[in-house]
PDB file of C-alpha atoms in Angstrom:
ATOM      1  CA  MET A   8     -30.985 115.009 128.210  1.00 51.00           C
ATOM      2  CA  THR A   9     -29.342 116.276 131.369  1.00 52.00           C
ATOM      3  CA  GLU A  10     -31.145 116.666 134.653  1.00 48.00           C
ATOM      4  CA  GLN A  11     -31.378 119.790 136.722  1.00 46.00           C
ATOM      5  CA  THR A  12     -32.798 120.349 140.102  1.00 40.00           C
ATOM      6  CA  GLY A  13     -34.280 123.636 141.178  1.00 40.00           C
ATOM      7  CA  GLN A  14     -36.858 125.759 139.776  1.00 39.00           C
ATOM      8  CA  ALA A  15     -36.536 128.321 137.046  1.00 40.00           C
ATOM      9  CA  ALA A  16     -36.313 131.805 138.514  1.00 39.00           C
ATOM     10  CA  ASP A  17     -38.515 134.691 137.472  1.00 39.00           C
ATOM     11  CA  GLY A  18     -36.909 135.992 134.356  1.00 40.00           C
ATOM     12  CA  THR A  19     -38.105 139.564 134.360  1.00 42.00           C
ATOM     13  CA  SER A  20     -36.701 141.007 137.649  1.00 41.00           C
ATOM     14  CA  GLY A  21     -33.567 138.877 137.416  1.00 44.00           C
ATOM     15  CA  GLN A  22     -32.952 139.959 133.887  1.00 47.00           C
ATOM     16  CA  GLU A  23     -33.220 143.627 134.665  1.00 53.00           C
ATOM     17  CA  SER A  24     -30.624 143.481 137.405  1.00 61.00           C
ATOM     18  CA  TRP A  25     -28.408 141.299 135.350  1.00 62.00           C
ATOM     19  CA  ARG A  26     -28.515 143.705 132.330  1.00 69.00           C
ATOM     20  CA  ASP A  27     -27.750 146.582 134.604  1.00 71.00           C
ATOM     21  CA  SER A  28     -24.627 144.865 135.918  1.00 74.00           C
ATOM     22  CA  VAL A  29     -22.859 144.447 132.580  1.00 83.00           C
ATOM     23  CA  SER A  30     -21.799 146.775 129.666  1.00 89.00           C
ATOM     24  CA  GLU A  31     -24.185 147.337 126.788  1.00 91.00           C
ATOM     25  CA  ALA A  32     -21.888 145.483 124.383  1.00 91.00           C
ATOM     26  CA  THR A  33     -21.747 142.482 126.731  1.00 92.00           C
ATOM     27  CA  ALA A  34     -25.492 142.451 127.295  1.00 92.00           C
ATOM     28  CA  THR A  35     -26.047 142.599 123.537  1.00 94.00           C
ATOM     29  CA  ASP A  36     -23.713 139.608 122.857  1.00 96.00           C
ATOM     30  CA  LEU A  37     -25.280 137.474 125.588  1.00 94.00           C
ATOM     31  CA  GLU A  38     -28.859 138.306 124.668  1.00 93.00           C
ATOM     32  CA  ASN A  39     -28.035 137.600 120.997  1.00 95.00           C
ATOM     33  CA  LEU A  40     -26.718 134.145 122.016  1.00 97.00           C
ATOM     34  CA  LEU A  41     -29.708 133.513 124.222  1.00 96.00           C
ATOM     35  CA  GLY A  42     -32.211 134.430 121.566  1.00 95.00           C
ATOM     36  CA  THR A  43     -30.427 132.542 118.792  1.00 97.00           C
ATOM     37  CA  GLY A  44     -30.028 129.493 121.030  1.00 97.00           C
ATOM     38  CA  VAL A  45     -33.611 129.300 122.055  1.00 97.00           C
ATOM     39  CA  SER A  46     -34.864 129.922 118.450  1.00 97.00           C
ATOM     40  CA  ALA A  47     -32.535 127.234 117.018  1.00 97.00           C
ATOM     41  CA  ALA A  48     -33.622 124.723 119.657  1.00 97.00           C
ATOM     42  CA  GLN A  49     -37.300 125.419 119.120  1.00 96.00           C
ATOM     43  CA  GLU A  50     -36.883 124.957 115.365  1.00 95.00           C
ATOM     44  CA  GLN A  51     -35.154 121.623 115.856  1.00 95.00           C
ATOM     45  CA  LEU A  52     -37.855 120.481 118.267  1.00 94.00           C
ATOM     46  CA  GLN A  53     -40.565 121.439 115.684  1.00 91.00           C
ATOM     47  CA  ARG A  54     -38.740 119.887 112.810  1.00 92.00           C
ATOM     48  CA  ASN A  55     -37.238 116.702 114.489  1.00 91.00           C
ATOM     49  CA  GLY A  56     -38.954 116.242 117.839  1.00 91.00           C
ATOM     50  CA  GLY A  57     -35.722 116.899 119.751  1.00 91.00           C
ATOM     51  CA  PHE A  58     -32.254 118.347 119.538  1.00 94.00           C
ATOM     52  CA  LEU A  59     -28.708 117.462 120.313  1.00 94.00           C
ATOM     53  CA  PRO A  60     -26.519 119.846 122.504  1.00 96.00           C
ATOM     54  CA  PHE A  61     -24.794 122.602 120.418  1.00 97.00           C
ATOM     55  CA  ALA A  62     -23.005 125.770 121.045  1.00 97.00           C
ATOM     56  CA  LEU A  63     -23.051 129.256 119.555  1.00 98.00           C
ATOM     57  CA  THR A  64     -20.236 131.812 119.470  1.00 98.00           C
ATOM     58  CA  VAL A  65     -20.003 135.548 118.909  1.00 97.00           C
ATOM     59  CA  GLN A  66     -16.744 135.845 116.900  1.00 97.00           C
ATOM     60  CA  ASN A  67     -14.468 138.751 117.516  1.00 95.00           C
ATOM     61  CA  ASP A  68     -15.902 140.437 114.456  1.00 95.00           C
ATOM     62  CA  GLY A  69     -19.506 140.063 115.797  1.00 94.00           C
ATOM     63  CA  GLU A  70     -20.561 137.126 113.590  1.00 95.00           C
ATOM     64  CA  VAL A  71     -22.535 134.413 115.330  1.00 96.00           C
ATOM     65  CA  ARG A  72     -21.474 130.908 114.507  1.00 96.00           C
ATOM     66  CA  LEU A  73     -22.904 127.478 115.325  1.00 96.00           C
ATOM     67  CA  VAL A  74     -20.591 124.888 116.893  1.00 95.00           C
ATOM     68  CA  ALA A  75     -21.575 121.217 117.027  1.00 93.00           C
ATOM     69  CA  VAL A  76     -19.892 117.935 117.935  1.00 92.00           C
ATOM     70  CA  SER A  77     -20.873 114.440 116.874  1.00 87.00           C
ATOM     71  CA  PRO A  78     -22.360 112.188 119.526  1.00 83.00           C
ATOM     72  CA  ALA A  79     -20.162 109.167 120.480  1.00 71.00           C
ATOM     73  CA  ASP A  80     -21.287 106.039 118.879  1.00 54.00           C
ATOM     74  CA  ALA A  81     -24.222 104.599 120.778  1.00 49.00           C
ATOM     75  CA  THR A  82     -23.389 101.319 122.543  1.00 50.00           C
ATOM     76  CA  GLU A  83     -25.009  98.158 121.173  1.00 49.00           C
ATOM     77  CA  GLY A  84     -28.469  97.594 122.543  1.00 48.00           C
ATOM     78  CA  SER A  85     -28.973 101.183 123.652  1.00 50.00           C
ATOM     79  CA  ASP A  86     -31.534 102.029 120.979  1.00 51.00           C
ATOM     80  CA  GLY A  87     -29.247 104.662 119.622  1.00 57.00           C
ATOM     81  CA  ASP A  88     -29.153 106.771 122.821  1.00 71.00           C
ATOM     82  CA  PHE A  89     -26.346 109.226 123.029  1.00 78.00           C
ATOM     83  CA  ASP A  90     -24.553 110.677 126.017  1.00 88.00           C
ATOM     84  CA  ALA A  91     -25.701 114.324 126.196  1.00 89.00           C
ATOM     85  CA  ASP A  92     -23.377 115.004 129.168  1.00 91.00           C
ATOM     86  CA  ALA A  93     -20.364 113.793 127.173  1.00 91.00           C
ATOM     87  CA  MET A  94     -21.433 116.026 124.138  1.00 92.00           C
ATOM     88  CA  ILE A  95     -21.699 119.046 126.401  1.00 94.00           C
ATOM     89  CA  ALA A  96     -18.223 118.313 127.881  1.00 93.00           C
ATOM     90  CA  ASP A  97     -16.861 118.004 124.394  1.00 93.00           C
ATOM     91  CA  LEU A  98     -18.452 121.270 123.363  1.00 96.00           C
ATOM     92  CA  GLN A  99     -17.053 123.091 126.419  1.00 95.00           C
ATOM     93  CA  ALA A 100     -13.586 121.659 125.825  1.00 94.00           C
ATOM     94  CA  LEU A 101     -13.674 122.722 122.115  1.00 95.00           C
ATOM     95  CA  LEU A 102     -14.795 126.288 123.202  1.00 97.00           C
ATOM     96  CA  ARG A 103     -12.098 126.507 125.804  1.00 96.00           C
ATOM     97  CA  GLN A 104      -9.475 125.553 123.238  1.00 96.00           C
ATOM     98  CA  ASN A 105     -10.631 128.161 120.731  1.00 96.00           C
ATOM     99  CA  ARG A 106     -11.762 130.946 123.138  1.00 95.00           C
ATOM    100  CA  ASP A 107      -9.324 133.473 121.664  1.00 95.00           C
ATOM    101  CA  ASP A 108     -11.342 133.366 118.396  1.00 96.00           C
ATOM    102  CA  PHE A 109     -14.617 134.704 120.006  1.00 97.00           C
ATOM    103  CA  ARG A 110     -15.799 137.060 122.653  1.00 96.00           C
ATOM    104  CA  ALA A 111     -18.843 135.162 123.878  1.00 97.00           C
ATOM    105  CA  ALA A 112     -20.284 131.663 123.682  1.00 98.00           C
ATOM    106  CA  ALA A 113     -23.289 129.714 124.754  1.00 97.00           C
ATOM    107  CA  VAL A 114     -24.054 125.992 125.239  1.00 97.00           C
ATOM    108  CA  VAL A 115     -27.620 125.030 124.409  1.00 97.00           C
ATOM    109  CA  CYS A 116     -28.983 121.713 125.643  1.00 96.00           C
ATOM    110  CA  ASP A 117     -32.245 119.873 126.614  1.00 95.00           C
ATOM    111  CA  ILE A 118     -32.705 119.454 130.381  1.00 94.00           C
ATOM    112  CA  LEU A 119     -35.302 118.002 132.747  1.00 92.00           C
ATOM    113  CA  LEU A 120     -36.591 120.374 135.413  1.00 90.00           C
ATOM    114  CA  MET A 121     -36.939 117.804 138.225  1.00 89.00           C
ATOM    115  CA  GLU A 122     -39.220 119.848 140.513  1.00 85.00           C
ATOM    116  CA  GLU A 123     -41.513 120.766 137.632  1.00 85.00           C
ATOM    117  CA  ASP A 124     -41.271 117.407 135.883  1.00 85.00           C
ATOM    118  CA  SER A 125     -40.821 119.254 132.588  1.00 88.00           C
ATOM    119  CA  ASP A 126     -38.336 119.268 129.706  1.00 94.00           C
ATOM    120  CA  ALA A 127     -36.727 122.595 128.989  1.00 96.00           C
ATOM    121  CA  ILE A 128     -34.275 124.339 126.639  1.00 97.00           C
ATOM    122  CA  HIS A 129     -31.278 125.526 128.596  1.00 96.00           C
ATOM    123  CA  VAL A 130     -28.976 128.194 127.345  1.00 97.00           C
ATOM    124  CA  ALA A 131     -25.816 129.105 129.271  1.00 96.00           C
ATOM    125  CA  ALA A 132     -24.045 132.110 127.825  1.00 96.00           C
ATOM    126  CA  GLU A 133     -20.693 133.362 128.952  1.00 96.00           C
ATOM    127  CA  HIS A 134     -18.641 136.400 127.927  1.00 96.00           C
ATOM    128  CA  ARG A 135     -14.888 136.697 127.948  1.00 95.00           C
ATOM    129  CA  ASP A 136     -15.216 139.623 130.412  1.00 94.00           C
ATOM    130  CA  GLY A 137     -16.533 137.111 132.991  1.00 92.00           C
ATOM    131  CA  SER A 138     -20.264 137.849 132.610  1.00 93.00           C
ATOM    132  CA  LEU A 139     -22.632 135.009 132.732  1.00 93.00           C
ATOM    133  CA  PHE A 140     -26.303 134.513 131.956  1.00 92.00           C
ATOM    134  CA  ALA A 141     -28.388 131.356 131.709  1.00 94.00           C
ATOM    135  CA  ALA A 142     -32.041 130.793 131.018  1.00 95.00           C
ATOM    136  CA  VAL A 143     -34.488 127.971 130.730  1.00 96.00           C
ATOM    137  CA  LEU A 144     -37.557 127.584 128.600  1.00 96.00           C
ATOM    138  CA  PRO A 145     -39.891 124.786 129.650  1.00 96.00           C
ATOM    139  CA  TYR A 146     -41.728 122.896 126.913  1.00 95.00           C
ATOM    140  CA  SER A 147     -44.168 120.011 126.424  1.00 92.00           C
ATOM    141  CA  PRO A 148     -45.867 118.283 123.508  1.00 90.00           C
ATOM    142  CA  ASN A 149     -49.433 119.221 122.662  1.00 87.00           C
ATOM    143  CA  ALA A 150     -51.032 115.979 121.376  1.00 84.00           C
ATOM    144  CA  THR A 151     -54.087 117.856 120.038  1.00 89.00           C
ATOM    145  CA  THR A 152     -52.200 120.204 117.690  1.00 86.00           C
ATOM    146  CA  GLN A 153     -49.113 118.056 117.214  1.00 83.00           C
ATOM    147  CA  THR A 154     -46.902 120.907 118.219  1.00 88.00           C
ATOM    148  CA  TRP A 155     -44.845 121.969 121.191  1.00 92.00           C
ATOM    149  CA  GLN A 156     -46.063 124.306 123.886  1.00 93.00           C
ATOM    150  CA  PHE A 157     -43.485 126.585 125.550  1.00 94.00           C
ATOM    151  CA  GLY A 158     -43.643 128.057 129.015  1.00 93.00           C
ATOM    152  CA  GLU A 159     -42.169 131.185 130.333  1.00 93.00           C
ATOM    153  CA  LEU A 160     -38.450 131.955 129.792  1.00 93.00           C
ATOM    154  CA  GLY A 161     -36.796 132.203 133.157  1.00 92.00           C
ATOM    155  CA  ALA A 162     -33.303 132.994 134.445  1.00 90.00           C
ATOM    156  CA  ASP A 163     -31.189 130.174 135.816  1.00 90.00           C
ATOM    157  CA  ALA A 164     -27.884 129.851 137.738  1.00 88.00           C
ATOM    158  CA  SER A 165     -24.690 129.144 135.732  1.00 88.00           C
ATOM    159  CA  GLU A 166     -21.004 128.643 136.416  1.00 92.00           C
ATOM    160  CA  PRO A 167     -18.164 129.656 134.058  1.00 92.00           C
ATOM    161  CA  THR A 168     -16.977 126.776 131.872  1.00 94.00           C
ATOM    162  CA  ILE A 169     -15.172 128.447 128.981  1.00 95.00           C
ATOM    163  CA  TRP A 170     -13.099 131.275 130.524  1.00 93.00           C
ATOM    164  CA  VAL A 171     -11.794 129.236 133.419  1.00 86.00           C
ATOM    165  CA  ASP A 172      -8.144 128.408 134.112  1.00 72.00           C
TER     166      ASP A 172
END
């Protein structure tokens, strides 16, 4: 899990201004990646109690594909821990190498919101036209129902990682 400082921004007003600043096609691609990323992460949380970082792409033909990398072998005595930051770096490198094959991509990972002391699903979506959108969805376990409780989806800051030279 990676750590992130700062608080999740209000998703509604930021999302409206963000959407107005990009083309309809770009907004559709990025929102598709955001929705698919959040849903896939929630499903993995419900099924497995956690999830490894993964990526999604919108291929040039519009198809959405999942991209995953294997975690590096855990070091002896580490209780099977994996290096999420290394996995994210590997995903970003793989996406940069193959960026001509798709028009948008998102990296989905589990983060810790330091100021809120909460885990969150983080989706950072990027379009080849330079548009970026990232969001966080805080979550916590509900011991009574043995399920996960999800907070409000909020906008977050993001930097380009795929279409950079």
